[in-house]
Coordinates of C-alpha atoms and ligand atoms in Angstrom, one line a residue:
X1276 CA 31.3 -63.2 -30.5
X1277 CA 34.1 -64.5 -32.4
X1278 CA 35.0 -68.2 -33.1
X1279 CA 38.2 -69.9 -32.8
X1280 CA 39.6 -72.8 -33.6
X1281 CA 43.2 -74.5 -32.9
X1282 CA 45.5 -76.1 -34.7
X1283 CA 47.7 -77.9 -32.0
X1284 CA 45.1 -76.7 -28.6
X1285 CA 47.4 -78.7 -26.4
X1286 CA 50.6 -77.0 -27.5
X1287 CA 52.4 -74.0 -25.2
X1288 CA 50.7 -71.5 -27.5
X1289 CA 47.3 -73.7 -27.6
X1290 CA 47.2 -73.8 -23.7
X1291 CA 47.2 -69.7 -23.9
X1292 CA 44.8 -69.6 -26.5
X1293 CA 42.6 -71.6 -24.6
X1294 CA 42.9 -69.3 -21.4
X1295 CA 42.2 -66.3 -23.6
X1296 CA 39.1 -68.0 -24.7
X1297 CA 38.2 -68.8 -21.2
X1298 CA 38.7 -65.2 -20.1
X1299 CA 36.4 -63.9 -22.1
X1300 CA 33.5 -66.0 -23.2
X1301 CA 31.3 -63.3 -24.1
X1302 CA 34.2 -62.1 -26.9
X1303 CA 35.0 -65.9 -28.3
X1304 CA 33.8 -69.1 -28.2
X1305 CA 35.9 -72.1 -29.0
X1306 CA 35.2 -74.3 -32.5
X1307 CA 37.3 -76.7 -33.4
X1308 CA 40.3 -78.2 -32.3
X1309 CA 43.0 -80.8 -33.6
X1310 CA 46.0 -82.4 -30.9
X1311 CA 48.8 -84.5 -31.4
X1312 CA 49.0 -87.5 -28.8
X1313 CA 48.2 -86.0 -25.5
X1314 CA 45.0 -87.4 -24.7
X1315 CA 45.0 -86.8 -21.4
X1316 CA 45.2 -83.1 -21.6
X1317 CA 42.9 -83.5 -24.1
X1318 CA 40.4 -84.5 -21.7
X1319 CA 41.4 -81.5 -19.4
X1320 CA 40.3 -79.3 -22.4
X1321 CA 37.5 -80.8 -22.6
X1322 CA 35.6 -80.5 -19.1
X1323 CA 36.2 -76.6 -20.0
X1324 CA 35.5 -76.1 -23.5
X1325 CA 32.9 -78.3 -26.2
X1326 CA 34.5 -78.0 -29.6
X1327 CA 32.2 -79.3 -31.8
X1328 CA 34.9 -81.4 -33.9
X1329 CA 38.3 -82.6 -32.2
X1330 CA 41.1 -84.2 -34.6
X1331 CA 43.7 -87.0 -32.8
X1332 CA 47.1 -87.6 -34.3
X1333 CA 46.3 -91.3 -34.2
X1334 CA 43.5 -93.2 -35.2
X1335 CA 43.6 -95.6 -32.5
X1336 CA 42.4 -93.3 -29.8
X1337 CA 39.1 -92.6 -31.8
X1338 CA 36.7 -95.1 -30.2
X1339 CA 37.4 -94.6 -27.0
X1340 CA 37.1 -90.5 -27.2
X1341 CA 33.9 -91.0 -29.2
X1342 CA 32.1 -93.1 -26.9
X1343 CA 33.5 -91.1 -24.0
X1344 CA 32.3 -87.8 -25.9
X1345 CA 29.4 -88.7 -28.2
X1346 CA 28.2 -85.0 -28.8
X1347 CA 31.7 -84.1 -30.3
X1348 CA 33.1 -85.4 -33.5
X1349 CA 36.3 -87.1 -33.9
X1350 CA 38.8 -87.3 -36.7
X1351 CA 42.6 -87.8 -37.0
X1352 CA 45.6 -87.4 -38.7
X1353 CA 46.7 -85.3 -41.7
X1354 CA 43.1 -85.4 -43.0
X1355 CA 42.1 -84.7 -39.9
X1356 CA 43.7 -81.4 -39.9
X1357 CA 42.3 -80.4 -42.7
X1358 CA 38.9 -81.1 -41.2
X1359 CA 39.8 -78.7 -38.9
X1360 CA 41.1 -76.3 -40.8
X1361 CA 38.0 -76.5 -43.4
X1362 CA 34.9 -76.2 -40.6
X1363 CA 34.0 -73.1 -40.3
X1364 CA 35.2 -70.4 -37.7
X1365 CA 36.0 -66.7 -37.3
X1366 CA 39.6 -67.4 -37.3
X1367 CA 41.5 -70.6 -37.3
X1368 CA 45.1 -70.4 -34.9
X1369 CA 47.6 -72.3 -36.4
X1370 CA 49.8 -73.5 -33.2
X1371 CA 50.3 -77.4 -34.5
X1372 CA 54.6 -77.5 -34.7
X1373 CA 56.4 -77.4 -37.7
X1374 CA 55.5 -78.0 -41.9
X1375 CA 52.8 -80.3 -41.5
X1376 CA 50.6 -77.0 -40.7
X1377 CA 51.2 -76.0 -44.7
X1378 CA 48.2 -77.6 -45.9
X1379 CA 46.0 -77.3 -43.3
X1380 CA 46.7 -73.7 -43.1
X1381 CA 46.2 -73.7 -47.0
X1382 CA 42.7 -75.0 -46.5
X1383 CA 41.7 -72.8 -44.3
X1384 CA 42.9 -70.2 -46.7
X1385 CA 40.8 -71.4 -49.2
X1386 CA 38.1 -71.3 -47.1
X1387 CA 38.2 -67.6 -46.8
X1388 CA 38.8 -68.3 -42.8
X1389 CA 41.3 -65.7 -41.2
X1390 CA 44.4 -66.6 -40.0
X1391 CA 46.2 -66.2 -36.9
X1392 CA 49.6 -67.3 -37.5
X1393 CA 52.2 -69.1 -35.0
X1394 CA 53.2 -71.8 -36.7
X1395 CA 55.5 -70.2 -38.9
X1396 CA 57.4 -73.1 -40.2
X1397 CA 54.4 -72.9 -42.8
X1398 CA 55.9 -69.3 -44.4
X1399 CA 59.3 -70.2 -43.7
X1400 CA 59.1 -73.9 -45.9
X1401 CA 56.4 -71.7 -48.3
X1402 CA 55.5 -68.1 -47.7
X1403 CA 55.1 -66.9 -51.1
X1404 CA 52.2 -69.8 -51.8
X1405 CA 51.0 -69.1 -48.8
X1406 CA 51.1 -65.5 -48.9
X1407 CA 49.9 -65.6 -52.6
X1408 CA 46.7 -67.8 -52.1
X1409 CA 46.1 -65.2 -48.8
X1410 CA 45.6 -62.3 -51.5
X1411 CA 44.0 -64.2 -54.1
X1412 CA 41.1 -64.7 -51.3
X1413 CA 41.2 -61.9 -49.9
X1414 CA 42.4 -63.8 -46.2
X1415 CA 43.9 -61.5 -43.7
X1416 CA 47.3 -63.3 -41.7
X1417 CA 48.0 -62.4 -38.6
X1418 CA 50.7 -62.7 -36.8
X1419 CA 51.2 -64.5 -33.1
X1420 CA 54.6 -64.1 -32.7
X1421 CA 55.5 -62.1 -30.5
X1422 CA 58.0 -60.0 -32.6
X1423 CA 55.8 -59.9 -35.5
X1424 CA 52.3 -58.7 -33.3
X1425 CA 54.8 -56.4 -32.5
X1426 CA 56.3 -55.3 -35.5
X1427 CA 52.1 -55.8 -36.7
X1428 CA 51.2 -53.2 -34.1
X1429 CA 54.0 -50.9 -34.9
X1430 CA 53.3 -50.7 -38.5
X1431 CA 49.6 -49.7 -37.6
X1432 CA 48.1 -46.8 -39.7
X1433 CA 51.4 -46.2 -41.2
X1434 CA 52.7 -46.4 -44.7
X1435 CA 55.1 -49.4 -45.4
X1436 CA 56.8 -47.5 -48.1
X1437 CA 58.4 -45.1 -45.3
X1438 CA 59.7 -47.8 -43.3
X1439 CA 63.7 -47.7 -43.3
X1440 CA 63.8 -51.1 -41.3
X1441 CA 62.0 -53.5 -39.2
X1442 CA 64.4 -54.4 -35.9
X1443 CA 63.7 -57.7 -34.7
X1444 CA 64.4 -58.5 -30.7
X1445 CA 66.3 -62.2 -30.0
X1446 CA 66.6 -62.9 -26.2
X1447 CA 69.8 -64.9 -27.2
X1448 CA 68.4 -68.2 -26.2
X1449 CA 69.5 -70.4 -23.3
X1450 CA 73.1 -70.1 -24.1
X1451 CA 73.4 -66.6 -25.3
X1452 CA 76.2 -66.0 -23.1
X1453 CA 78.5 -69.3 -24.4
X1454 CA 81.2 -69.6 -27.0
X1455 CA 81.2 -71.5 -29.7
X1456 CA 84.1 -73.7 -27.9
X1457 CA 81.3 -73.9 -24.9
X1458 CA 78.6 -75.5 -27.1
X1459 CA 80.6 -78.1 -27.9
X1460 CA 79.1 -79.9 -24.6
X1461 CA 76.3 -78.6 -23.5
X1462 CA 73.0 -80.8 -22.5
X1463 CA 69.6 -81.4 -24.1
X1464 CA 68.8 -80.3 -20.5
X1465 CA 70.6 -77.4 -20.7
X1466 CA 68.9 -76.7 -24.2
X1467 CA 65.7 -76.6 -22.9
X1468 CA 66.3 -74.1 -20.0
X1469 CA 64.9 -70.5 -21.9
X1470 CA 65.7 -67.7 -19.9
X1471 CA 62.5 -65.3 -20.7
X1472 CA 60.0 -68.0 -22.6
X1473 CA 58.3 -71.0 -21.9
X1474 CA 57.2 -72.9 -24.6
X1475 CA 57.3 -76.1 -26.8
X1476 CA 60.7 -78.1 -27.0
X1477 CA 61.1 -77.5 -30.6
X1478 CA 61.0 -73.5 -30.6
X1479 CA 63.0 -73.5 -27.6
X1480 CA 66.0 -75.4 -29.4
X1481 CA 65.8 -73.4 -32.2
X1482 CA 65.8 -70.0 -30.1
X1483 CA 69.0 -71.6 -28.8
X1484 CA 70.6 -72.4 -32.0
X1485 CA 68.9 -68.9 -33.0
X1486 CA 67.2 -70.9 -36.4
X1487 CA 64.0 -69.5 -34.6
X1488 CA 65.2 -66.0 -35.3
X1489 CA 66.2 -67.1 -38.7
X1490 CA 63.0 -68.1 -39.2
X1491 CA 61.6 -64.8 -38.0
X1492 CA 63.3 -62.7 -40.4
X1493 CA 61.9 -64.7 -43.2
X1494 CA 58.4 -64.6 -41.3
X1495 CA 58.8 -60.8 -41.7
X1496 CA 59.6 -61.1 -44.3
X1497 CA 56.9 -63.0 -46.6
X1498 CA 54.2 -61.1 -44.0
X1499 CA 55.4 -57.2 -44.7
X1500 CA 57.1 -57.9 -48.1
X1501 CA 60.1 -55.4 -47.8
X1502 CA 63.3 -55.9 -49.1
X1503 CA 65.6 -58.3 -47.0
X1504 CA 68.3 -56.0 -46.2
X1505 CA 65.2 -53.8 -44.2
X1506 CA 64.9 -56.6 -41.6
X1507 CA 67.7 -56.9 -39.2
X1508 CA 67.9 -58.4 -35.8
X1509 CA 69.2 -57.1 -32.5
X1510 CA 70.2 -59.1 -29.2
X1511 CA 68.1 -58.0 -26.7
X1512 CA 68.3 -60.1 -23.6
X1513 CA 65.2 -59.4 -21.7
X1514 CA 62.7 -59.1 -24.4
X1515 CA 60.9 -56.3 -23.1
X1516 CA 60.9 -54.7 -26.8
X1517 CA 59.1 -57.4 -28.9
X1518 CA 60.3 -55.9 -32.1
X1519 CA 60.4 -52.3 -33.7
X1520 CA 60.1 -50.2 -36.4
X1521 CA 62.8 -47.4 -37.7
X1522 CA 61.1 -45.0 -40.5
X1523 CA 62.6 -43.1 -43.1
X1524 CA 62.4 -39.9 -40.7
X1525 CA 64.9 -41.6 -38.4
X1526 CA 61.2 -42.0 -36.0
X1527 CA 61.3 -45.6 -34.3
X1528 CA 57.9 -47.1 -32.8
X1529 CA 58.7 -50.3 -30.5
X1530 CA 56.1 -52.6 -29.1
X1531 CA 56.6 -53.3 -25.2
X1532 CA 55.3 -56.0 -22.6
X1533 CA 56.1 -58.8 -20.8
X1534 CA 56.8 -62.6 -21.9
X1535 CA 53.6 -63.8 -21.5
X1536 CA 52.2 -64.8 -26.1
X1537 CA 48.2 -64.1 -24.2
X1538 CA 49.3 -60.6 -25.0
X1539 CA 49.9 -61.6 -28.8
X1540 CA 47.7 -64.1 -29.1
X1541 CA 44.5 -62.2 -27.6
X1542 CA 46.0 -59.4 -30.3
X1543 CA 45.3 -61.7 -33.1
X1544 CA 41.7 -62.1 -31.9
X1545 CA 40.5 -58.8 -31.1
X1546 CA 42.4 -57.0 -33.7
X1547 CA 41.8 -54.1 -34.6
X1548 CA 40.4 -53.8 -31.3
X1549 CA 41.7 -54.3 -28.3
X1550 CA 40.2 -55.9 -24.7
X1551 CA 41.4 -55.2 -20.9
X1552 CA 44.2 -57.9 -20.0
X1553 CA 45.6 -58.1 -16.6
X1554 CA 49.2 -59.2 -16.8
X1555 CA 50.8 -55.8 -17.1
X1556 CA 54.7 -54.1 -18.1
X1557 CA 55.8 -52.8 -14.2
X1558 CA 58.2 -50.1 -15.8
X1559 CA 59.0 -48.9 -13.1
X1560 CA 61.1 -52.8 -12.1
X1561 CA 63.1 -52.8 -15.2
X1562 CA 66.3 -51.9 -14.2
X1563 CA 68.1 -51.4 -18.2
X1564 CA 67.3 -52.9 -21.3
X1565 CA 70.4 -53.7 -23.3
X1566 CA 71.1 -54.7 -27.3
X1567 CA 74.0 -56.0 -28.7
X1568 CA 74.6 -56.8 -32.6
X1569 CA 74.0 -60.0 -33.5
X1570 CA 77.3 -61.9 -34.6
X1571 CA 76.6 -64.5 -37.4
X1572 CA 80.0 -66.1 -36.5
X1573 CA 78.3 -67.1 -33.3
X1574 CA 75.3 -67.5 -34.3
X1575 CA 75.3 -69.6 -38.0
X1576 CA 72.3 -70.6 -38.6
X1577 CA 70.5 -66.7 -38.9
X1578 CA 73.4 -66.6 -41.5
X1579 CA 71.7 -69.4 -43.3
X1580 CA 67.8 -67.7 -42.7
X1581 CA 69.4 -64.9 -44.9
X1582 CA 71.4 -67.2 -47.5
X1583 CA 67.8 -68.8 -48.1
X1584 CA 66.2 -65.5 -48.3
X1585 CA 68.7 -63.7 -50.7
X1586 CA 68.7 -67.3 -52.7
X1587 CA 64.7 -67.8 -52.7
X1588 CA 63.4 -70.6 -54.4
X1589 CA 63.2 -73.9 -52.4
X1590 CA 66.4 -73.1 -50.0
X1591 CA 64.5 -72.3 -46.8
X1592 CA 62.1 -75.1 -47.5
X1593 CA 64.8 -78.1 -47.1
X1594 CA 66.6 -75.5 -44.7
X1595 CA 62.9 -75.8 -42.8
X1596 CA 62.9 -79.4 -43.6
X1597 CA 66.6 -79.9 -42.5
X1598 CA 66.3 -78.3 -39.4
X1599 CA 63.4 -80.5 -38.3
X1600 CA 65.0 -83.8 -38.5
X1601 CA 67.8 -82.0 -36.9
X1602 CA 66.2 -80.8 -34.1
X1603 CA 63.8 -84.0 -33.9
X1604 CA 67.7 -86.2 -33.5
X1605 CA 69.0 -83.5 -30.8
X1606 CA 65.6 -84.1 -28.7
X1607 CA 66.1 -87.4 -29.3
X1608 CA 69.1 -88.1 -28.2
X1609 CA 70.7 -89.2 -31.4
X1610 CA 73.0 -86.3 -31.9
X1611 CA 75.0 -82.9 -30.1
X1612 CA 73.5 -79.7 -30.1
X1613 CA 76.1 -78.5 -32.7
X1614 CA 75.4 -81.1 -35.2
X1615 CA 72.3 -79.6 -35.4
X1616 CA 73.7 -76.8 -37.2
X1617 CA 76.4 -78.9 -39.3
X1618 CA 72.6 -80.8 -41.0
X1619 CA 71.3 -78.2 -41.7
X1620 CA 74.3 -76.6 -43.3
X1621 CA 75.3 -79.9 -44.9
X1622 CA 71.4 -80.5 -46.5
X1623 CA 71.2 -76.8 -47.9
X1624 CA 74.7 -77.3 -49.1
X1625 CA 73.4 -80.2 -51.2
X1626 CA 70.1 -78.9 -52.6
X1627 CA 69.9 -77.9 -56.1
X1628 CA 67.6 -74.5 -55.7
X1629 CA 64.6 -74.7 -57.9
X1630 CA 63.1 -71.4 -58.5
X1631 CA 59.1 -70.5 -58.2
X1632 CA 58.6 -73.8 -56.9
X1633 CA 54.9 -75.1 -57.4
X1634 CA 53.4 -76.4 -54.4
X1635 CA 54.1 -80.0 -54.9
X1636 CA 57.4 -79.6 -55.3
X1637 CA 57.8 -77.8 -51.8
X1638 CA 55.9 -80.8 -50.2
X1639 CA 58.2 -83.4 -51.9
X1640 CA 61.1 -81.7 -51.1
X1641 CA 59.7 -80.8 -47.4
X1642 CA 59.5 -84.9 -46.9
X1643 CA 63.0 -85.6 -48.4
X1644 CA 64.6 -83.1 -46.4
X1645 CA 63.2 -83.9 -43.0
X1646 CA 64.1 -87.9 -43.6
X1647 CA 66.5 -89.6 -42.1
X1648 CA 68.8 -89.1 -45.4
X1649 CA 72.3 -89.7 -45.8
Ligands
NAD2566 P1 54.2 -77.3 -28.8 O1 55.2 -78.4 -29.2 O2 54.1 -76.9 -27.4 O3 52.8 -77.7 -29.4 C1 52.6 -78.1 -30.7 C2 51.2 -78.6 -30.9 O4 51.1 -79.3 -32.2 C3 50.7 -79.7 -29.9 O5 49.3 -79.6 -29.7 C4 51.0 -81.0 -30.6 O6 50.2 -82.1 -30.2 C5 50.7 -80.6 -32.0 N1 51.3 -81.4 -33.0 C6 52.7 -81.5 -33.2 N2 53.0 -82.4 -34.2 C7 51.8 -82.8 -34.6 C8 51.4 -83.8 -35.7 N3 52.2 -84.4 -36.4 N4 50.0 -84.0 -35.8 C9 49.1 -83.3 -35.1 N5 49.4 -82.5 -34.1 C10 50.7 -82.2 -33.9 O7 54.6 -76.0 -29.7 P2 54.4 -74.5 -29.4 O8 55.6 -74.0 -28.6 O9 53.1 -74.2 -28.9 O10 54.6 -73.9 -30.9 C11 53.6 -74.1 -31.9 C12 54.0 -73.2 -33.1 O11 54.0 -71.8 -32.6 C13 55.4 -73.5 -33.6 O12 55.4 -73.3 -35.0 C14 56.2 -72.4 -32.9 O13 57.3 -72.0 -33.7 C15 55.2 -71.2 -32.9 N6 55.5 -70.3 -31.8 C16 55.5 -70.6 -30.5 C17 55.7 -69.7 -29.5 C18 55.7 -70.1 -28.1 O14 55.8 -69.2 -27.2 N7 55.5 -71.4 -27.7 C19 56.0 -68.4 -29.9 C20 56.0 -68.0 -31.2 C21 55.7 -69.0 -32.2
MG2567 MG1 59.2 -65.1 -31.6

């Protein structure tokens, strides 16, 4: 019997989480949980599951949920998280969106608490830290993605030093099949339609900008630690493959299944072992799979997940940083979907890379970065 607990439970990858958990209560049991402002599915989660702690964005909704609940504990905010992420469980998921997950997932870290890792805005704004403090304590991080269970699961039993090149799958987005001239006007609406995925509004506008796969290949990056020109990207529109691995004998190992993150997410619990699911690949209806190079004309901001890489220091941080304003404006309203490429461009242009940044200075930059600067 394992324990689990969430950051971000009422998230896309949350909500799966929880049904793993749900489907198999003699394997895990759930411990504690933090959300943002969605009390009401809150209370949905809670005539299932009884977390022993729960932590609220906003402390204003504490009374009410602790009278309501008095056998749980409540906490909130940004300490609140790190509640969370310091009570002790088998292995804490990090779904919570975006760089607020760094020091929460830190914590937990330090706690000698394994990881299972989708929020990967945390490696992409600090992965060596992260990464670093992970060996120091001995922490295993695992990934949820799906490319990077994949890639994971590929790389099983094998020797990393005879890997010629991880391939990482993009479905292309929701407007994988528009020019550049074409994005000029598309919707929020629009944004927001995936054509394989469901999942939070955030990682769905980056897929569609392609930042998300950016993000991957610096993901991979940090969590296999091979060079940067070993991890390349492939269009693959119907994300069958989740990712694959090409070794040094010309061999290539891919990881198949269906759309459905229970798959990795259940993964990232069992692992190494494995338990029945019941959602599977019908072969037998796939018609072709396809894969097309990826253009980084087309698609900018993958170019500017490798500048970052090939620059280090605090470039993907404020490109992390960057790209959440951004994408928090386009949600908004505020701005076009294009624009959210030309901030982020504009705000790496203007940062002055600092080298082996310590962790303070990631979080300092992190805030700049994602504020409404001019
Ligand atoms: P989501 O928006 O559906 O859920 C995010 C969760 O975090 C929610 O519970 C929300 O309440 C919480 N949250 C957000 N901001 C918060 C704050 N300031 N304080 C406290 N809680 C806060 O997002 P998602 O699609 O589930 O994605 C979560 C993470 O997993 C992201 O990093 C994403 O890139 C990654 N991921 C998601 C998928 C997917 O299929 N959805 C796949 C791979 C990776
Ligand atoms: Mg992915």
């Amino acid at each position: 019997m394992k324990t689990i607990s969430i950051l971000g439970a009422t998230g896309s990858i949350g909500t799966q989480a929880l049904d793993v958990i749900k489907n198999n209560p003699e394997h895990f049991r759930l411990g504690a949980i933090s959300i943002g402002r969605n009390i009401n599915r809150l209370r949905e989660i809670l005539t299932d599951f009884t977390p022993h702690l729960v932590s609220v964005q906003d402390e204003s909704v504490v009374k009410d949920l602790t009278s309501d609940y008095p056998h749980i504990e409540f906490t909130y905010g940004e300490q609140g998280l790190l509640d969370v992420a310091s009570s002790s469980c088998d292995i804490l998921l990090t779904a919570i969106m975006g760089s607020i997950g760094l020091k929460p997932t830190l914590k937990a870290i330090d706690n000698k608490t394994t990881i299972a890792l989708a929020n990967k805005e945390t490696l992409v704004a600090a992965g060596d830290i992260v990464m670093r403090r992970a060996k120091e304590n001995n922490v295993s991080i695992i990934p949820v993605d799906s490319e990077h269970s994949a890639l994971f699961q590929c790389l099983k039993g094998e020797n990393i030093k005879e890997v010629e090149q991880l391939i990482i799958t993009a479905s292309g987005g929701s407007f994988r099949d528009l020019t550049r001239e074409e994005l000029t006007h598309v919707t929020l609406k629009d944004a927001l339609n995936h054509p394989n995925w469901s999942m939070g509004q955030k990682i769905t506008i980056d897929s569609a900008t392609m930042m998300n796969k950016g993000f991957e290949v610096i993901e991979a990056k940090h969590l296999f630690d091979l060079p940067t020109e070993k991890i390349q990207t492939v269009l693959h529109k119907e994300s069958i493959i989740h990712s694959m691995v090409e070794f040094i004998d010309n061999s290539m190992i891919a990881q198949l299944g269906n759309s459905d993150m229970r798959t990795a997410i259940q993964y990232a619990f069992t692992h190494p072992e494995r338990l029945h699911k019941n959602n599977p690949l019908k072969l037998s209806e796939l018609h072709q799979l396809n894969f097309k190079p990826m253009d980084f004309h087309r698609f900018k901001m993958l170019k500017f997940a490798y500048d970052a890489l090939e620059a280090g220091g605090t470039l993907a941080t404020v490109m992390n940083a960057a790209n959440e304003f951004a994408v928090g404006q386009f949600l908004q309203g505020q701005i076009s979907f294009l624009e959210i490429e030309e901030i982020v461009e504009r705000r790496m242009m203007m940062h002055d890379n600092i080298q082996n940044p310590d962790l303070e200075t990631i979080l300092s930059l992190d805030a700049q970065y994602k504020s409404n600067m001019r």
